[in-house]
mmCIF file of C-alpha atoms and ligand atoms in Angstrom:
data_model
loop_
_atom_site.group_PDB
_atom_site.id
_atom_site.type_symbol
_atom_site.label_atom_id
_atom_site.label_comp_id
_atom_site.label_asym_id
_atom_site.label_seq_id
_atom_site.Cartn_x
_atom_site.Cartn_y
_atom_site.Cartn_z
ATOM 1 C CA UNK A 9 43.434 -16.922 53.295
ATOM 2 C CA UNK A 10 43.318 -13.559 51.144
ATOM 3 C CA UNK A 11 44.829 -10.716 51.487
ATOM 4 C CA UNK A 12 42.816 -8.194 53.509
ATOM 5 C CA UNK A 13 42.554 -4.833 51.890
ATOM 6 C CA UNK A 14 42.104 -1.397 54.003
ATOM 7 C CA UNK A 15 38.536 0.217 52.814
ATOM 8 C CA UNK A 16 35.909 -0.943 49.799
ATOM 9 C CA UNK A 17 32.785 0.753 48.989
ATOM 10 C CA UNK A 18 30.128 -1.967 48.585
ATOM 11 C CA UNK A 19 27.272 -2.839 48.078
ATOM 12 C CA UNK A 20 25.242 -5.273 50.458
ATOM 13 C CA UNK A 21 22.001 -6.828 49.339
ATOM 14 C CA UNK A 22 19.869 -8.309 52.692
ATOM 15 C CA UNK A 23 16.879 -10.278 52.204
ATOM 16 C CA UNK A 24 13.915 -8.856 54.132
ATOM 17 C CA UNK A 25 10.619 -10.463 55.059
ATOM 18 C CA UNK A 26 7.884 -9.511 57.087
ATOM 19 C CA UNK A 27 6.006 -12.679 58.422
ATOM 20 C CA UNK A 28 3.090 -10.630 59.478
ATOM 21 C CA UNK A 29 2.907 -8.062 56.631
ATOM 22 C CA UNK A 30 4.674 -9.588 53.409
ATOM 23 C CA UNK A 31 3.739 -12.235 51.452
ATOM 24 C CA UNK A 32 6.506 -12.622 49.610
ATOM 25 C CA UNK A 33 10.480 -11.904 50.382
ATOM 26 C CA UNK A 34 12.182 -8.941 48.701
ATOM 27 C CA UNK A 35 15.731 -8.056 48.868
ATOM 28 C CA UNK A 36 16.680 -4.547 49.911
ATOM 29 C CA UNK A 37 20.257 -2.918 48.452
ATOM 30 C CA UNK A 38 22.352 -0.490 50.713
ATOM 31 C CA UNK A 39 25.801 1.224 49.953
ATOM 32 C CA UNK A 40 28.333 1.470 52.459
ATOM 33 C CA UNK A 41 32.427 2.083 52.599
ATOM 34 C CA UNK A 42 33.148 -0.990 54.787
ATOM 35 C CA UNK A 43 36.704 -0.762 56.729
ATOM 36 C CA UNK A 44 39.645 -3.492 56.828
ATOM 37 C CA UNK A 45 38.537 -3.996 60.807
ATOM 38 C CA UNK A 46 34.686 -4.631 60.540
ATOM 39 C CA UNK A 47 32.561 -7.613 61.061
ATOM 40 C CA UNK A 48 29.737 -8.522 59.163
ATOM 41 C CA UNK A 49 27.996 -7.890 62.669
ATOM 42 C CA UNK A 50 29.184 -4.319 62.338
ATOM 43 C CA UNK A 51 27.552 -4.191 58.519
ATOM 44 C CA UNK A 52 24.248 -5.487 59.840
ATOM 45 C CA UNK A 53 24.441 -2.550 62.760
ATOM 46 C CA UNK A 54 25.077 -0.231 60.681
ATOM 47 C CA UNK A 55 22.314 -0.588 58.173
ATOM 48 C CA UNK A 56 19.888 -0.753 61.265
ATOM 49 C CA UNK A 57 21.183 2.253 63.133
ATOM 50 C CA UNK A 58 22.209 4.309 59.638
ATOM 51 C CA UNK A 59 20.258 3.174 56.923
ATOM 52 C CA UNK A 60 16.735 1.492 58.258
ATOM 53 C CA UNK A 61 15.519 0.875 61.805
ATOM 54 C CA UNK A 62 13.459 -1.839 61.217
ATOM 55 C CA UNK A 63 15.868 -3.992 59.726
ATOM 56 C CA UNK A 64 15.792 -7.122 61.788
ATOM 57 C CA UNK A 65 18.296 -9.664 63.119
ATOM 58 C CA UNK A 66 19.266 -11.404 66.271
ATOM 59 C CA UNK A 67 22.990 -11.170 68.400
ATOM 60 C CA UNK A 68 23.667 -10.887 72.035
ATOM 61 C CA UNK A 69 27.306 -11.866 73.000
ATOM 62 C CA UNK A 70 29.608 -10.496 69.990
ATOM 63 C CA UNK A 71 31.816 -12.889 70.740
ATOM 64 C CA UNK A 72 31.041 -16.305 69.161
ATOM 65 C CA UNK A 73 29.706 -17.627 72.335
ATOM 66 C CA UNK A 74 25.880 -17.226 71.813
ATOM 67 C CA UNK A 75 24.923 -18.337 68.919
ATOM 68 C CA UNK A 76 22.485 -15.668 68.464
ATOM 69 C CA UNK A 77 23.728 -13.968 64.987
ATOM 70 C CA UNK A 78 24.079 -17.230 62.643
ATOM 71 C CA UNK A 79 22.773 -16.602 59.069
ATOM 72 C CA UNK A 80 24.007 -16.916 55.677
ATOM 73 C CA UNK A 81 26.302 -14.615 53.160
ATOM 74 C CA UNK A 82 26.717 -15.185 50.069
ATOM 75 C CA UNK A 83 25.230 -19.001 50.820
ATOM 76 C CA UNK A 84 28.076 -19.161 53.175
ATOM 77 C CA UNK A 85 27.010 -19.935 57.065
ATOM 78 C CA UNK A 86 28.743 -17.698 59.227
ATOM 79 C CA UNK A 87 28.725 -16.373 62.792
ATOM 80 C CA UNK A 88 28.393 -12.423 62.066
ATOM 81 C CA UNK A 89 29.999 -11.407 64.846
ATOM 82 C CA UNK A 90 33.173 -13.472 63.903
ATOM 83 C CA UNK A 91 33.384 -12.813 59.894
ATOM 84 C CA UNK A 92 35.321 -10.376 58.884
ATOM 85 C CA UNK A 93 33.391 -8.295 56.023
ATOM 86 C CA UNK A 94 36.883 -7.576 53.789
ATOM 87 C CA UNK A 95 37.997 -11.131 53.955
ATOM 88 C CA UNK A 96 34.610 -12.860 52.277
ATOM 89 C CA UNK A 97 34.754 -9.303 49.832
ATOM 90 C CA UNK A 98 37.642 -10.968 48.499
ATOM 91 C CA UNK A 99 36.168 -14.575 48.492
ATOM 92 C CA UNK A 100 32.795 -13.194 46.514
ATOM 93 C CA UNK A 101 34.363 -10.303 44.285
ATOM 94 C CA UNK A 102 32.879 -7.092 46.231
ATOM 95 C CA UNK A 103 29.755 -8.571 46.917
ATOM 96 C CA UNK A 104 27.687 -9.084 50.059
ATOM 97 C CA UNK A 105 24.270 -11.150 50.289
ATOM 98 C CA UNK A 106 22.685 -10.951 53.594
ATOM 99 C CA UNK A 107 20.078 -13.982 54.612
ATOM 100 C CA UNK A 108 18.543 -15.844 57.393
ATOM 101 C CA UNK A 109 20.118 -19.452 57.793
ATOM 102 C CA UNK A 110 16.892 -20.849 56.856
ATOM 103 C CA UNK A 111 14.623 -18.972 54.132
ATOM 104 C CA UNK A 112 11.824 -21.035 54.759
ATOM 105 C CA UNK A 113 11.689 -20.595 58.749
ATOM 106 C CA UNK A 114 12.087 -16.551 58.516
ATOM 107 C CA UNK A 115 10.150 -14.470 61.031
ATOM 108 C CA UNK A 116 11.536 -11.515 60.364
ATOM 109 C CA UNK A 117 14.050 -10.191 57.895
ATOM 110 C CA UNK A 118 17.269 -12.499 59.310
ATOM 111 C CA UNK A 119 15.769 -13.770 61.829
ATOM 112 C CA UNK A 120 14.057 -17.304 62.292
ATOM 113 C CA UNK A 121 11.864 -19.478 64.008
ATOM 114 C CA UNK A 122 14.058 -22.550 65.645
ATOM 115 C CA UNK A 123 11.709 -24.563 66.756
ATOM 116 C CA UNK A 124 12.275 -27.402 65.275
ATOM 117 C CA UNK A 125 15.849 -27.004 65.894
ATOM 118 C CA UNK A 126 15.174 -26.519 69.950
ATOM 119 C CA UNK A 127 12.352 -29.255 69.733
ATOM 120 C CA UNK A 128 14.809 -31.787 68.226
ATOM 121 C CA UNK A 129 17.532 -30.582 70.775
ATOM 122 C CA UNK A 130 15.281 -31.220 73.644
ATOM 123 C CA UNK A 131 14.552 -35.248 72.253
ATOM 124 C CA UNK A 132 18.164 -36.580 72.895
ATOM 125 C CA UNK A 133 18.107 -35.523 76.428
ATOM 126 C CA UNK A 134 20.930 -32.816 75.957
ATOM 127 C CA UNK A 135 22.191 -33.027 80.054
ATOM 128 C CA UNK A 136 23.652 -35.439 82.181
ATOM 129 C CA UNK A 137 21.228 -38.176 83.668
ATOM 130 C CA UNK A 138 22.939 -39.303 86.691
ATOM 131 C CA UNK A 139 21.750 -40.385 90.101
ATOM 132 C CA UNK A 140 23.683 -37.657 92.242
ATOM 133 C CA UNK A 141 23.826 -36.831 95.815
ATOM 134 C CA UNK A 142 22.608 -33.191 96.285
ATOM 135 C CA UNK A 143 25.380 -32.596 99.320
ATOM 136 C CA UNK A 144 28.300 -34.638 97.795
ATOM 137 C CA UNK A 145 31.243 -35.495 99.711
ATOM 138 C CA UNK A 146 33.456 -34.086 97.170
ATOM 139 C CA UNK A 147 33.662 -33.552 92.905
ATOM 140 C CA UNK A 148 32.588 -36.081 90.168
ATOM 141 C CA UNK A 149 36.465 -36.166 88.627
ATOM 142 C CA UNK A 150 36.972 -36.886 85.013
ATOM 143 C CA UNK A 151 40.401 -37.806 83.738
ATOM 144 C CA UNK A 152 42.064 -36.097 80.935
ATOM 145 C CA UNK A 153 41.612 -38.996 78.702
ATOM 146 C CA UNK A 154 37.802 -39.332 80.050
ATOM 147 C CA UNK A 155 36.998 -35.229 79.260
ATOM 148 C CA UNK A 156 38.826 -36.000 75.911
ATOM 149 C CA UNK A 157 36.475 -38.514 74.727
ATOM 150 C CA UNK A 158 33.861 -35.887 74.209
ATOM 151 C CA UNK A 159 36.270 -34.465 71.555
ATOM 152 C CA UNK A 160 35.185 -31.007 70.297
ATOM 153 C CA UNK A 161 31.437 -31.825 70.816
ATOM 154 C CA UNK A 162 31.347 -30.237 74.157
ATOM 155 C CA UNK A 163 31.885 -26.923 71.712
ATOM 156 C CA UNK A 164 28.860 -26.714 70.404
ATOM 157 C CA UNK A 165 27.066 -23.382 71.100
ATOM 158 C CA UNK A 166 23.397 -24.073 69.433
ATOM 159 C CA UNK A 167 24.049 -21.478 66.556
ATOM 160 C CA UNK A 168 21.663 -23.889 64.497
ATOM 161 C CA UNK A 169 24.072 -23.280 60.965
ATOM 162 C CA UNK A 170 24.687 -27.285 60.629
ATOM 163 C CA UNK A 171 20.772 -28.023 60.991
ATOM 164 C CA UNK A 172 20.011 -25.521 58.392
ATOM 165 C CA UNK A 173 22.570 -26.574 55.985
ATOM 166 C CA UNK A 174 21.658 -29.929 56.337
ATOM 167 C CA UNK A 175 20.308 -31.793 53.142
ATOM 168 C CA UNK A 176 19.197 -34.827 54.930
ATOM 169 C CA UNK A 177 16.905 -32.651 57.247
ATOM 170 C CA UNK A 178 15.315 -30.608 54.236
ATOM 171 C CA UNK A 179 13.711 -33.480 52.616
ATOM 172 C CA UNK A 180 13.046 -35.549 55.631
ATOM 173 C CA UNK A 181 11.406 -33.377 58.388
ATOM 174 C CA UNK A 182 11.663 -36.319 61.300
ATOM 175 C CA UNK A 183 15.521 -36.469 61.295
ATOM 176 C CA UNK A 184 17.378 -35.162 64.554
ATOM 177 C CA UNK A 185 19.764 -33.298 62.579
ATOM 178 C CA UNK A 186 23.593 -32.888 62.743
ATOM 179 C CA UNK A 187 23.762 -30.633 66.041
ATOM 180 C CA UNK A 188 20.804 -32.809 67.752
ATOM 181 C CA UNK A 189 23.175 -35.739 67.134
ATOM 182 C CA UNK A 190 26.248 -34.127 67.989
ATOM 183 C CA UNK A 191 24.443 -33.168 71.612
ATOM 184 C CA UNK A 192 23.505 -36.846 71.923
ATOM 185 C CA UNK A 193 26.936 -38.325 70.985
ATOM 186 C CA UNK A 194 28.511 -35.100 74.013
ATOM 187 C CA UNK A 195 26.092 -36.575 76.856
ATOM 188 C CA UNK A 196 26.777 -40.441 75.837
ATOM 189 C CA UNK A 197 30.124 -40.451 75.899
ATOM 190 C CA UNK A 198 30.438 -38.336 79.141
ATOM 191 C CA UNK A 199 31.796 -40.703 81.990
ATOM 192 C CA UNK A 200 29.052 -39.262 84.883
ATOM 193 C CA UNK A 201 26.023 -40.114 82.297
ATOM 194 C CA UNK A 202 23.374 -43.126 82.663
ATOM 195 C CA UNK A 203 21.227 -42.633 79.976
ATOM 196 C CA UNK A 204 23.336 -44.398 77.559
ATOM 197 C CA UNK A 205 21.369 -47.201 76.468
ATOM 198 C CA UNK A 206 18.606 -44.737 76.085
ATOM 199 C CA UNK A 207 20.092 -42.157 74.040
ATOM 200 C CA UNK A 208 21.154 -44.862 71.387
ATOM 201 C CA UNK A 209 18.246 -46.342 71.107
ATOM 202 C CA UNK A 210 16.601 -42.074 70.329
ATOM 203 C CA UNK A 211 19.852 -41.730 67.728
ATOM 204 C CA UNK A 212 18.676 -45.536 66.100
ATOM 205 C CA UNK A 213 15.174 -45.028 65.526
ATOM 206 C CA UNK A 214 15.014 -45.387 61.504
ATOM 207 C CA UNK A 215 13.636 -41.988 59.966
ATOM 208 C CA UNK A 216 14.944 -39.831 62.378
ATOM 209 C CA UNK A 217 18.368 -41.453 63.845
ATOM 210 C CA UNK A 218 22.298 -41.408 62.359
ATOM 211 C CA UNK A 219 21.261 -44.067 59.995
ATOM 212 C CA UNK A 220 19.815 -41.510 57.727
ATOM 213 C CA UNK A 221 22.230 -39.596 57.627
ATOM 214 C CA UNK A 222 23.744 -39.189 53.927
ATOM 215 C CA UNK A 223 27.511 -38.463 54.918
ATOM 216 C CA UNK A 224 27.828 -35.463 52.694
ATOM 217 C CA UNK A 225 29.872 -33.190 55.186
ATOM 218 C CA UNK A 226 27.880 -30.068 54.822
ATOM 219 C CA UNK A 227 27.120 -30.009 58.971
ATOM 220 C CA UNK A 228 31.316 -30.435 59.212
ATOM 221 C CA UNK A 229 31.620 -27.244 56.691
ATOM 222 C CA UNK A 230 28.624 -25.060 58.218
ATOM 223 C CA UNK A 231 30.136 -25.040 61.960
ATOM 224 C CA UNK A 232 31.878 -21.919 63.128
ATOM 225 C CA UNK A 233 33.282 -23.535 66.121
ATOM 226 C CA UNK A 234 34.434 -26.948 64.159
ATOM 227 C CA UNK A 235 31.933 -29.613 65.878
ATOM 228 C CA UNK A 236 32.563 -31.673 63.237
ATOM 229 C CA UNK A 237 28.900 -33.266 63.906
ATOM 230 C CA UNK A 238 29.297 -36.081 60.771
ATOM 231 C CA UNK A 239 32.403 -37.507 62.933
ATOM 232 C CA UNK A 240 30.356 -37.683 66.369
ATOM 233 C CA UNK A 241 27.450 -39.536 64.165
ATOM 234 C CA UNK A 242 30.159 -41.936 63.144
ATOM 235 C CA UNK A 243 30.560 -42.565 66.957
ATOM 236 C CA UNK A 244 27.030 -43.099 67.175
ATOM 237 C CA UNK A 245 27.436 -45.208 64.431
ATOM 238 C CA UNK A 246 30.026 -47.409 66.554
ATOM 239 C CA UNK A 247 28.326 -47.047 70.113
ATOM 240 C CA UNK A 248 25.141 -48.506 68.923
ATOM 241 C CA UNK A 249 27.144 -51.390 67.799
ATOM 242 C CA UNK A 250 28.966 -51.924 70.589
ATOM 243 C CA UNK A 251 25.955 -51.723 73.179
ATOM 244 C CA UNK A 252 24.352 -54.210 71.246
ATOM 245 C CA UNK A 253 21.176 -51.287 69.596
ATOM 246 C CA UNK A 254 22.423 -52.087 66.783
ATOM 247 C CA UNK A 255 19.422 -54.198 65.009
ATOM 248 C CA UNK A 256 20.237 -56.144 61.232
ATOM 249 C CA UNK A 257 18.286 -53.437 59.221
ATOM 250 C CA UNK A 258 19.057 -51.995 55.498
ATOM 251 C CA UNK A 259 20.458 -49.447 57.460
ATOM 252 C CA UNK A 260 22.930 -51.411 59.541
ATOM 253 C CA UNK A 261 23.459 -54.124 56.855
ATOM 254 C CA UNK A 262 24.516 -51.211 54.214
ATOM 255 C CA UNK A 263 27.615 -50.583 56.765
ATOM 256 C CA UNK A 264 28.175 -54.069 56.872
ATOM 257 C CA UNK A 265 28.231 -54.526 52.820
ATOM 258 C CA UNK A 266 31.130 -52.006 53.043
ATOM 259 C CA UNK A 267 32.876 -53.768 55.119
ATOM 260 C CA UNK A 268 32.193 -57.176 53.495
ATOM 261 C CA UNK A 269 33.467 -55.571 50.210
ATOM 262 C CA UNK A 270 36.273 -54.349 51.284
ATOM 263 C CA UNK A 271 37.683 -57.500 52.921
ATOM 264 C CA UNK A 272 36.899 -59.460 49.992
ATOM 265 C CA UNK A 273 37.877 -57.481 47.581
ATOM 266 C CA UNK A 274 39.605 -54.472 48.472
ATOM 267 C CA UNK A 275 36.571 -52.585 46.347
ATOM 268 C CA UNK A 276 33.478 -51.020 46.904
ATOM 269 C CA UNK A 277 31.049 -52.934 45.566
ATOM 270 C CA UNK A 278 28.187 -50.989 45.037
ATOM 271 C CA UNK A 279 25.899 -54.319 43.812
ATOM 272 C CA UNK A 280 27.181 -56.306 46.164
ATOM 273 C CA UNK A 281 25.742 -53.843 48.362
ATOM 274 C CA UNK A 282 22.488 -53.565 47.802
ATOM 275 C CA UNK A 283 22.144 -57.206 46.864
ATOM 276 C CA UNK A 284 23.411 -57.799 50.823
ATOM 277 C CA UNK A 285 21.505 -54.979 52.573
ATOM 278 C CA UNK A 286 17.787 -55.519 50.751
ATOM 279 C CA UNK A 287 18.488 -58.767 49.497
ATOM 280 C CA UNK A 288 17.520 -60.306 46.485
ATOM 281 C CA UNK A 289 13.770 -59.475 46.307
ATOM 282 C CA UNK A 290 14.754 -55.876 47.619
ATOM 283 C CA UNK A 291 17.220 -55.368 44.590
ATOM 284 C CA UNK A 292 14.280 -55.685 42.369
ATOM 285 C CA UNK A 293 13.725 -51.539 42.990
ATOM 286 C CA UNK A 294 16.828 -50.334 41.869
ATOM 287 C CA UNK A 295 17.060 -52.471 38.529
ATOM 288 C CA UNK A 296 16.119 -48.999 36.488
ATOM 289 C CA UNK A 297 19.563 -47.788 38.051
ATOM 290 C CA UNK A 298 21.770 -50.915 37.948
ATOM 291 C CA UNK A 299 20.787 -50.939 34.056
ATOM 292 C CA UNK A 300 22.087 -47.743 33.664
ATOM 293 C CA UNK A 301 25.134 -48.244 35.518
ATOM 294 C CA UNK A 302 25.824 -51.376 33.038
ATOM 295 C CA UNK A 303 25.489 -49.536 30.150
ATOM 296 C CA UNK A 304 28.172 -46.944 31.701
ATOM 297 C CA UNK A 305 30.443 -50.098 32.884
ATOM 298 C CA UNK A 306 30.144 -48.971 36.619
ATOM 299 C CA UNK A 307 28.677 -52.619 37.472
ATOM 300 C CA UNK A 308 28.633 -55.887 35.232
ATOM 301 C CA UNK A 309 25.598 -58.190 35.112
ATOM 302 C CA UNK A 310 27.167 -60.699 37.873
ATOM 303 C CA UNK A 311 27.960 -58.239 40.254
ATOM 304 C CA UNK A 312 26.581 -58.672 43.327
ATOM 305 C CA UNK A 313 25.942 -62.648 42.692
ATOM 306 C CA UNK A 314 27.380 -64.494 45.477
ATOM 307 C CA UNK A 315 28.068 -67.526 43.158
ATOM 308 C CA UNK A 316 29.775 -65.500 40.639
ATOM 309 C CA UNK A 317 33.397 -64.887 41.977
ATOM 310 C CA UNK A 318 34.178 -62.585 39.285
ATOM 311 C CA UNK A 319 34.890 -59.172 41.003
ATOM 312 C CA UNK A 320 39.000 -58.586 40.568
ATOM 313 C CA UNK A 321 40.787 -57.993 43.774
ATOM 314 C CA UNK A 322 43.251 -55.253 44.518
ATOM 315 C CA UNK A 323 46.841 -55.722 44.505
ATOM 316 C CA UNK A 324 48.020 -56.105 48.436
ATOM 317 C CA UNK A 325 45.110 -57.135 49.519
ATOM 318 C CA UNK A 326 45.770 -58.701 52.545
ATOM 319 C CA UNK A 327 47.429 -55.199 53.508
ATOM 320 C CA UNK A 328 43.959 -54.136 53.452
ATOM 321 C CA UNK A 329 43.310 -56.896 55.436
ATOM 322 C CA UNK A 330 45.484 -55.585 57.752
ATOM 323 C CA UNK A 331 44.701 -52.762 58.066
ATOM 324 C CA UNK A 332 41.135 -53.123 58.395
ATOM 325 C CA UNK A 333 41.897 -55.750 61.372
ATOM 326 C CA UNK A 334 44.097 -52.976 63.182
ATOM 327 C CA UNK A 335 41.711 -50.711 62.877
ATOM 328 C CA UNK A 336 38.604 -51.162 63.207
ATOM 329 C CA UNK A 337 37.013 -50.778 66.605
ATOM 330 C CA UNK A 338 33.369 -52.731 66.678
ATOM 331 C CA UNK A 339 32.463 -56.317 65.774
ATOM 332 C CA UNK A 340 29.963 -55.589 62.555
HETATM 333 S S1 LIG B 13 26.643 -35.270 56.970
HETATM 334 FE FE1 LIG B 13 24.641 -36.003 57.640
HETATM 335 S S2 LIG B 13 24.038 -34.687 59.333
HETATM 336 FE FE2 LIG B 13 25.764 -33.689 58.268
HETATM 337 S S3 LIG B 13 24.757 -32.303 56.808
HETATM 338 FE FE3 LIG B 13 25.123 -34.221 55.706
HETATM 339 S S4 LIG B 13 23.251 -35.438 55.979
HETATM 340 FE FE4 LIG B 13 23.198 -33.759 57.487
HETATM 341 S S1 LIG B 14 27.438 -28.137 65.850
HETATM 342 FE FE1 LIG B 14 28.393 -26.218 65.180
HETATM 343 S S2 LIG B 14 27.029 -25.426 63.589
HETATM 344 FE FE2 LIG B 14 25.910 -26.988 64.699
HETATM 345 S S3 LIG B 14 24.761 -25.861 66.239
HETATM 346 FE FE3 LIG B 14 26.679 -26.518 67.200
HETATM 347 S S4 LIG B 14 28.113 -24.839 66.889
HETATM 348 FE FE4 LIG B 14 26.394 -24.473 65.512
HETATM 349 S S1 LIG B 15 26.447 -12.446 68.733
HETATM 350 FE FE1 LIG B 15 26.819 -14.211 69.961
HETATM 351 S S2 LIG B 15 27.724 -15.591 68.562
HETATM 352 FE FE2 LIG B 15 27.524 -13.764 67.442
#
């Protein structure tokens, strides 16, 4: 981390909006000496109560508990209230960008409309479905090892900066989204919970379930409180497996191909691949990319042929081998 200086004068740009009134953005500059101490937070405050009133955002806690004041600087997602201001001056060479989380969702100025996050929240069931007496004779006890098999999920404080950050989610509107997920894999892998079976089969459902996912990590970077939602939709991954939800799709046959490829050959065999999860007729789609990756020698013309045995093998192989037999947890 770098070095955090006493006082800078600076210059913060913050994207305003009016929903009702604007029809287009505009960004709005303000000058300010900004002190070692101070919180983005304390920025935002001060250009509302020193510079313009109507400047617009939400926080309640101040703390990192709410959620509330989630939005972006400098493309970065941050909690306000927890960012210091001098530390990401130093990180972005004396310049501050203020903006909502989501541009496209803003109501007004930093603040946006959630719905969709709160809607998609809502579909896993986000609670504990469990049959319980309503004068029990004593606790529902969890062991350590039980309460530590919800990991860091049970962190999770709805800030919304993984869904926004989200690629997959952009372009697909029907996907649950990283924090959705992460909520689903908390409540399935809680002990007291009997809704298993039917929260896998809400995180399978193709177009909106972990399988389309695209495992770029940007939900893992976003999170302020370190949810790490990719690793719980790895779980998810693995639980649907093991509970038998698991159905042979592309989806679920793409996994497999990994595995296949590895055991094999040690490699990732990207033909291979395809050739096992859409089959041969299937492949047929993604000739226009297979010929370019021939001409760049990333695949060879046999690749991918079952009768072909052609793909080298790695050196140690059966350490591989090994290791893949120690390790891996579900029968793919
Ligand atoms: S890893 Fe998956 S859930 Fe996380 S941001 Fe990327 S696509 Fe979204
Ligand atoms: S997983 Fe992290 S980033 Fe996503 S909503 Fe929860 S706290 Fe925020
Ligand atoms: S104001 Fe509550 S998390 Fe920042």
């Amino acid at each position: 981390m770098s070095e955090v200086k006493d006082t800078r004068k600076v210059t913060i740009k913050a994207f305003r909006f009016n929903a009702e009134t604007d029809y287009l953005p505009y960004t709005k500059q303000y000058e300010m000496e900004v002190g070692k101490d101070e919180l983005i937070l304390d920025l935002m405050n001060r250009i509302k109560w020193e510079h313009d009133g109507s400047f617009s955002y939400r926080r309640s806690c101040r703390h990192g508990i709410c959620g509330a004041c989630a939005i972006k600087v400098n493309g970065k997602s941050v909690l306000a209230c927890k960012q210091n201001a001098i530390e990401l001056l130093n990180l972005f060479d004396n310049d501050i960008t203020l903006e909502p989380s989501s541009k496209k969702r803003a109501i007004k100025d930093l603040i946006i409309d959630k719905t969709d996050f709160w809607d998609k929240h809502a579909a896993v069931k986000p609670f504990i479905v469990a049959d319980i007496d309503p004068r029990p004779a004593s606790e529902s006890k969890q062991s350590v090892a039980q309460f530590n098999a919800l990991l860091d999920a049970d962190l999770c404080i709805q800030c919304g900066a993984c869904h926004y950050a989200c690629p997959a989610l952009e372009v697909n509107d029907a996907f649950l989204g990283p924090a959705a997920l992460a909520a689903a894999y908390r409540f399935t892998a809680d002990t007291r919970d009997e809704a298993t079976e039917e929260r896998l089969q809400i995180t399978f459902e193709s177009g909106s379930g972990v399988w389309d996912c695209v495992k770029c990590f940007e939900c893992a970077e976003a999170c302020p409180k370190e949810v790490n939602p990719i690793e719980k939709i790895g779980k998810l991954h693995n639980m649907q497996f093991e509970h038998g939800v698991a159905v042979s799709n592309v989806a679920t046959r793409h996994a497999e191909g990994f595995l296949r490829g590895m055991k094999k050959t040690g490699y990732l065999d990207e033909a291979d691949i395809v050739t096992y999860s859409e089959g041969y007729l299937g492949m047929y789609k993604h000739l226009g990319t297979a010929l370019k990756m021939m001409k760049t020698g990333k695949i060879h013309w046999h690749s991918g042929i079952p009768f072909i045995d052609s793909i080298p093998k790695i050196k140690n192989l059966d350490e591989v081998q090994k290791l893949i037999a120690i390790s891996q947890t579900n029968k793919l």
